[in-house]
Coordinates of C-alpha atoms in Angstrom, one line a residue:
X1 CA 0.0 0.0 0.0
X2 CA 2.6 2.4 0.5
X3 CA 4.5 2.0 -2.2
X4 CA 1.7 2.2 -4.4
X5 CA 1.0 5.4 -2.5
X6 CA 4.4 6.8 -3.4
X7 CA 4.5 5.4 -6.8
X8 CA 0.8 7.4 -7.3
X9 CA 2.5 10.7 -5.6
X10 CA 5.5 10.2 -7.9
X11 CA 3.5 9.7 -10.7
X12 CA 1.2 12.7 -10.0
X13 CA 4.5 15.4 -9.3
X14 CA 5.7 14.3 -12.8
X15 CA 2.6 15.2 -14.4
X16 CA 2.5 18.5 -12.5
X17 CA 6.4 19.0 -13.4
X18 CA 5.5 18.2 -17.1
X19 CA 2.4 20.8 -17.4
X20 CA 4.7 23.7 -15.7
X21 CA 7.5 23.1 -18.1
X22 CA 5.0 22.7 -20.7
X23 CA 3.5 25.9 -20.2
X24 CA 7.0 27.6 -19.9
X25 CA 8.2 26.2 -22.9
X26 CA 5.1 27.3 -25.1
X27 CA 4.9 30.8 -23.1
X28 CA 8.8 31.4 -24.0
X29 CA 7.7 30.3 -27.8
X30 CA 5.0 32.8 -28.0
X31 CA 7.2 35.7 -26.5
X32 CA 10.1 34.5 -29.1
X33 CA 7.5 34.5 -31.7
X34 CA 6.2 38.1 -30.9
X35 CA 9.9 39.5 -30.8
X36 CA 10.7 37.9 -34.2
X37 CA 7.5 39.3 -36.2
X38 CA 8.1 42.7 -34.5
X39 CA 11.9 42.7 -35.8
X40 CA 10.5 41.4 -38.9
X41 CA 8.1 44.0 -38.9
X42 CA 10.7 46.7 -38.6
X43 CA 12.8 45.1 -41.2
X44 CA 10.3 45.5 -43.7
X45 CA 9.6 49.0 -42.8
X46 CA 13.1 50.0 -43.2
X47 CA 13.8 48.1 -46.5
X48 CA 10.6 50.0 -47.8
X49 CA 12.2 53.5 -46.9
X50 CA 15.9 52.6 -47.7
X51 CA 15.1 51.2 -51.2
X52 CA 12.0 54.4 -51.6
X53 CA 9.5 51.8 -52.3
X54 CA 6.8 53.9 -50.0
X55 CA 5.5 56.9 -51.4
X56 CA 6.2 58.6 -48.5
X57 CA 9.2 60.1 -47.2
X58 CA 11.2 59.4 -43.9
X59 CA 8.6 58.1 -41.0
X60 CA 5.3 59.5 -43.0
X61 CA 4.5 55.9 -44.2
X62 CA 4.7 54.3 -40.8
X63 CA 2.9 57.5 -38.8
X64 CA -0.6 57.3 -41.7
X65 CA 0.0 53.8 -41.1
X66 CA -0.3 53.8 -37.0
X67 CA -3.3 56.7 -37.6
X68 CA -5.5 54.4 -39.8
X69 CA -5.0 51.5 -37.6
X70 CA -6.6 53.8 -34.8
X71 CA -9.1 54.8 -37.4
X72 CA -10.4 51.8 -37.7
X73 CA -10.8 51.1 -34.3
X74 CA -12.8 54.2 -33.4
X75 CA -14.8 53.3 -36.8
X76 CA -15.8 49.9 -36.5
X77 CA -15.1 48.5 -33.2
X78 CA -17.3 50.1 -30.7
X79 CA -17.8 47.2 -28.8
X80 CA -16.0 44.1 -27.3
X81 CA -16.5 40.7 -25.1
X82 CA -13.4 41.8 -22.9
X83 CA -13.6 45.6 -23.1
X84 CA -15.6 48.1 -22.6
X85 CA -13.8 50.6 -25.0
X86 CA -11.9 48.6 -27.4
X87 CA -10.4 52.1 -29.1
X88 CA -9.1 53.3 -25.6
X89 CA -7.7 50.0 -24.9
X90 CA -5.5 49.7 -27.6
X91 CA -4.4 53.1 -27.6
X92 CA -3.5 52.3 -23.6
X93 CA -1.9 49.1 -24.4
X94 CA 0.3 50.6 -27.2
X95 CA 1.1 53.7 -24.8
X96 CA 2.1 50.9 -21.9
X97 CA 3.6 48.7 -24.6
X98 CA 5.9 52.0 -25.7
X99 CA 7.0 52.5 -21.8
X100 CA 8.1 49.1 -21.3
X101 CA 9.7 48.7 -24.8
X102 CA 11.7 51.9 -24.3
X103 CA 11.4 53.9 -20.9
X104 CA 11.5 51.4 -18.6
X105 CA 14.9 49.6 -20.9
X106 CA 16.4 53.0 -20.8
X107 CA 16.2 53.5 -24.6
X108 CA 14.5 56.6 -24.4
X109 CA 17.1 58.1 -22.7
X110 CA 19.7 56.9 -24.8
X111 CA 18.3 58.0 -27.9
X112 CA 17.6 61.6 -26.5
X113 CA 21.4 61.5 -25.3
X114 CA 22.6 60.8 -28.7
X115 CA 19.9 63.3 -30.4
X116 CA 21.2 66.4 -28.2
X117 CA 24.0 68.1 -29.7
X118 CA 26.8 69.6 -26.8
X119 CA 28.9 71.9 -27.6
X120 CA 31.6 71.1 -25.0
X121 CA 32.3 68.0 -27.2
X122 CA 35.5 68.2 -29.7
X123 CA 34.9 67.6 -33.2
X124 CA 35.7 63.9 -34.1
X125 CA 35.3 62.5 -30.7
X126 CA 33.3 59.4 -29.5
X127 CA 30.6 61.2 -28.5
X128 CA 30.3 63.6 -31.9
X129 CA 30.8 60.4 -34.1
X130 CA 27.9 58.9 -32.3
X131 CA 25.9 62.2 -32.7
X132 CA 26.6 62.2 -36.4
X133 CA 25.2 58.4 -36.4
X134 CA 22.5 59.1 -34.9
X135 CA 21.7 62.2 -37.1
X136 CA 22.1 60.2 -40.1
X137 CA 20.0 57.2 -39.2
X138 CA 17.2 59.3 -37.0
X139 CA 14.2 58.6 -39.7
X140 CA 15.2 55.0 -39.1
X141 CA 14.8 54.8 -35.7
X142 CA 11.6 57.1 -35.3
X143 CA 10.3 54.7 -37.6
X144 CA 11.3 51.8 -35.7
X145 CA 9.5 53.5 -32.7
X146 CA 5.9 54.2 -35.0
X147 CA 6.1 50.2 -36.4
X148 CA 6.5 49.0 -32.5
X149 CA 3.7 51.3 -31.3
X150 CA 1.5 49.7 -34.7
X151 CA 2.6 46.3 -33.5
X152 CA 0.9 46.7 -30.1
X153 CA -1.7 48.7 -31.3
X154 CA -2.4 45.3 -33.5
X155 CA -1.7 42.9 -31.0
X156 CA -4.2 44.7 -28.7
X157 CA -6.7 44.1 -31.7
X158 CA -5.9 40.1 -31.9
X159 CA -6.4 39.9 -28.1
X160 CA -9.8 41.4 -28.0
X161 CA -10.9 39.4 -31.7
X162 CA -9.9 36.2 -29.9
X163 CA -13.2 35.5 -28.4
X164 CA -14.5 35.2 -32.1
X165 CA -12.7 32.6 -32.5
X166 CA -13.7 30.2 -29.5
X167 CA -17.4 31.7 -30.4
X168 CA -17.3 30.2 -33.6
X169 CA -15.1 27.2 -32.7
X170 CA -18.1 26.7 -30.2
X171 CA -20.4 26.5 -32.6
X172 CA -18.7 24.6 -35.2
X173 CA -18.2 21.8 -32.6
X174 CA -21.8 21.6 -31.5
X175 CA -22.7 21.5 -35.4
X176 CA -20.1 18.9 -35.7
X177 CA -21.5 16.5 -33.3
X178 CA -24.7 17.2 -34.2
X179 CA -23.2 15.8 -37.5
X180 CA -21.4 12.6 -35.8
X181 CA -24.8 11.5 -34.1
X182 CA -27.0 11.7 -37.5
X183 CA -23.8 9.3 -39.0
X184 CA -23.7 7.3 -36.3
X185 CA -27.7 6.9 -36.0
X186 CA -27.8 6.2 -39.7
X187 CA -24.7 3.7 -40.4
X188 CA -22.4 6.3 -42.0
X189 CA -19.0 5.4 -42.1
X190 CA -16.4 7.7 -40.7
X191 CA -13.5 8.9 -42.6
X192 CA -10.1 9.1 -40.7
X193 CA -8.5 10.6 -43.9
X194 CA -10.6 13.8 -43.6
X195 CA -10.2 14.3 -40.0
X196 CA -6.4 14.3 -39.6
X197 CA -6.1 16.7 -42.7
X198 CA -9.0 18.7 -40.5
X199 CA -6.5 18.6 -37.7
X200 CA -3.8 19.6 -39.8
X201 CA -5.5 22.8 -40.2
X202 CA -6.1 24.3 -37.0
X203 CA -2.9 25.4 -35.9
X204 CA -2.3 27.6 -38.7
X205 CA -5.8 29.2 -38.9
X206 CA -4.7 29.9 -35.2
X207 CA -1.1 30.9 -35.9
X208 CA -1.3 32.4 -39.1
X209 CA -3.8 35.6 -38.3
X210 CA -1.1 36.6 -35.7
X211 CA 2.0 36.3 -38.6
X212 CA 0.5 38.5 -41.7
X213 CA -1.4 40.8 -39.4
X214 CA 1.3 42.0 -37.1
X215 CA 4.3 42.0 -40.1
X216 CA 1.8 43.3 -42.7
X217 CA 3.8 46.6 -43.8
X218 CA 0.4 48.3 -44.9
X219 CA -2.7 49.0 -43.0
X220 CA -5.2 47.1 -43.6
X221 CA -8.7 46.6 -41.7
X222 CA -8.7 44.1 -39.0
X223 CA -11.4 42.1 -39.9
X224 CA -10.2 41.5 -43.6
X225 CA -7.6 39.1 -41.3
X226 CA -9.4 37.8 -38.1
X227 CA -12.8 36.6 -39.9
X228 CA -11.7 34.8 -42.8
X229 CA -9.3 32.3 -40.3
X230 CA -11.6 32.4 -37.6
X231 CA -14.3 30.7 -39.6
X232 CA -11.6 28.2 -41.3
X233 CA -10.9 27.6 -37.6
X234 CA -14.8 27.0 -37.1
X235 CA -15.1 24.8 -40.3
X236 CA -11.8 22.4 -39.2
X237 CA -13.6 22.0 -36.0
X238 CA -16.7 21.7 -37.4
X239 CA -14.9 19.0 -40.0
X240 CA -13.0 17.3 -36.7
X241 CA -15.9 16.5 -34.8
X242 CA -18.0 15.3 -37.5
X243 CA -15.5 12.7 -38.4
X244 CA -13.8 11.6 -35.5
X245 CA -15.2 8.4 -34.8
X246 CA -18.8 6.5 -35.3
X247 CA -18.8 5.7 -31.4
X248 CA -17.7 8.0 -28.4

């Protein structure tokens, strides 16, 4: 009896361990993930302005950019599941996005060192050359600052869409087993072809909103993104369910 009892409280602490290191793990991927779309993100903004592919000049592309993306917010999202103002909740999740990103790291008063000229320093010095640096890459880095306050102002959008997607995913299931019972009740046979290619689905209807919307280098509406993959998420569920197997 007792070693049972330890081999069940073994068992049990190893299933605990697993789902914290789990959770880690996949929390450290998502962070990872988010930092490599932003850079990404801020690539593509600065190829666009070294090669003049935007029409316009300096940091103009990226600020119309970051004031339609607020346009459409105060347009067409008045309302939200986990907000009460989704408009003011962006804009304050972009404005405490910006103070971690770059006043709490101390970049903000790095950059304002190297943007204020001083007299008292000698012409081809340390500090000038990195004055001079910073003088001729300034457009860059303002722009980099615009694109990160875009990509939270975006990120804020997919957090408050996300409950369209377990809304539909709710109602795609329930369809789907709605489906499974009339098989089952009527001798249909179940395909295991069309389920796993159903399954194969779902993690990039929920990945792939997050990748194009958060790097696109254009604005574009939110919902042109989030509803098209949020019902192809729907559909695999509905698709899953339907199909997974004659008898529960």
């Amino acid at each position: 009896m007792a070693d049972s009892g330890q081999r069940r409280s073994s068992a049990q602490q190893t299933t605990e361990q697993g789902i914290i290191s789990t959770t880690l793990v996949r929390l450290t991927q998502i962070f990872i993930f988010l930092i490599l779309t932003l850079l990404f993100s801020i690539f593509i903004e600065w190829l666009g302005m070294a090669t003049q592919y935007w029409e316009e000049p300096n940091t103009q592309h990226s600020e119309m950019m970051l004031a339609q993306e607020l346009n459409y917010l105060n347009e067409d999202f008045k309302r939200s599941v986990i907000v009460e103002r989704p408009a003011q909740f962006a804009k304050n999740f972009a404005d405490e996005f910006y103070q971690v990103t770059f006043v709490a790291t101390g970049l903000k008063r790095v950059v304002i060192w190297l943007a204020t000229p001083s007299t008292q320093v000698k012409t081809g010095s340390f500090r000038k050359t990195l004055h001079d640096a910073y003088m001729t890459a300034e457009s860059y880095i303002l722009a980099a600052v615009v694109v990160i306050q875009i990509f939270a102002v975006r990120l804020a959008v997919l957090i408050m869409a996300f409950p369209a997607f377990i809304l539909l995913s709710l109602l795609g299931l329930v369809d789907g087993l709605v489906q499974r019972d009339i098989r089952r009740w009527s001798g249909g046979r179940e395909s295991s072809f069309v389920y796993h290619w159903a399954k194969k689905i779902v993690y990039p209807s929920l990945v792939l909103p997050w990748i194009i919307y958060l790097a696109m280098p254009v604005s574009i509406h939110p919902n042109l993104i989030v509803l098209p993959f949020a019902v192809l998420f729907a559909v695999s569920v509905t698709v899953m369910a339907s199909t997974f197997k004659k008898y529960l």
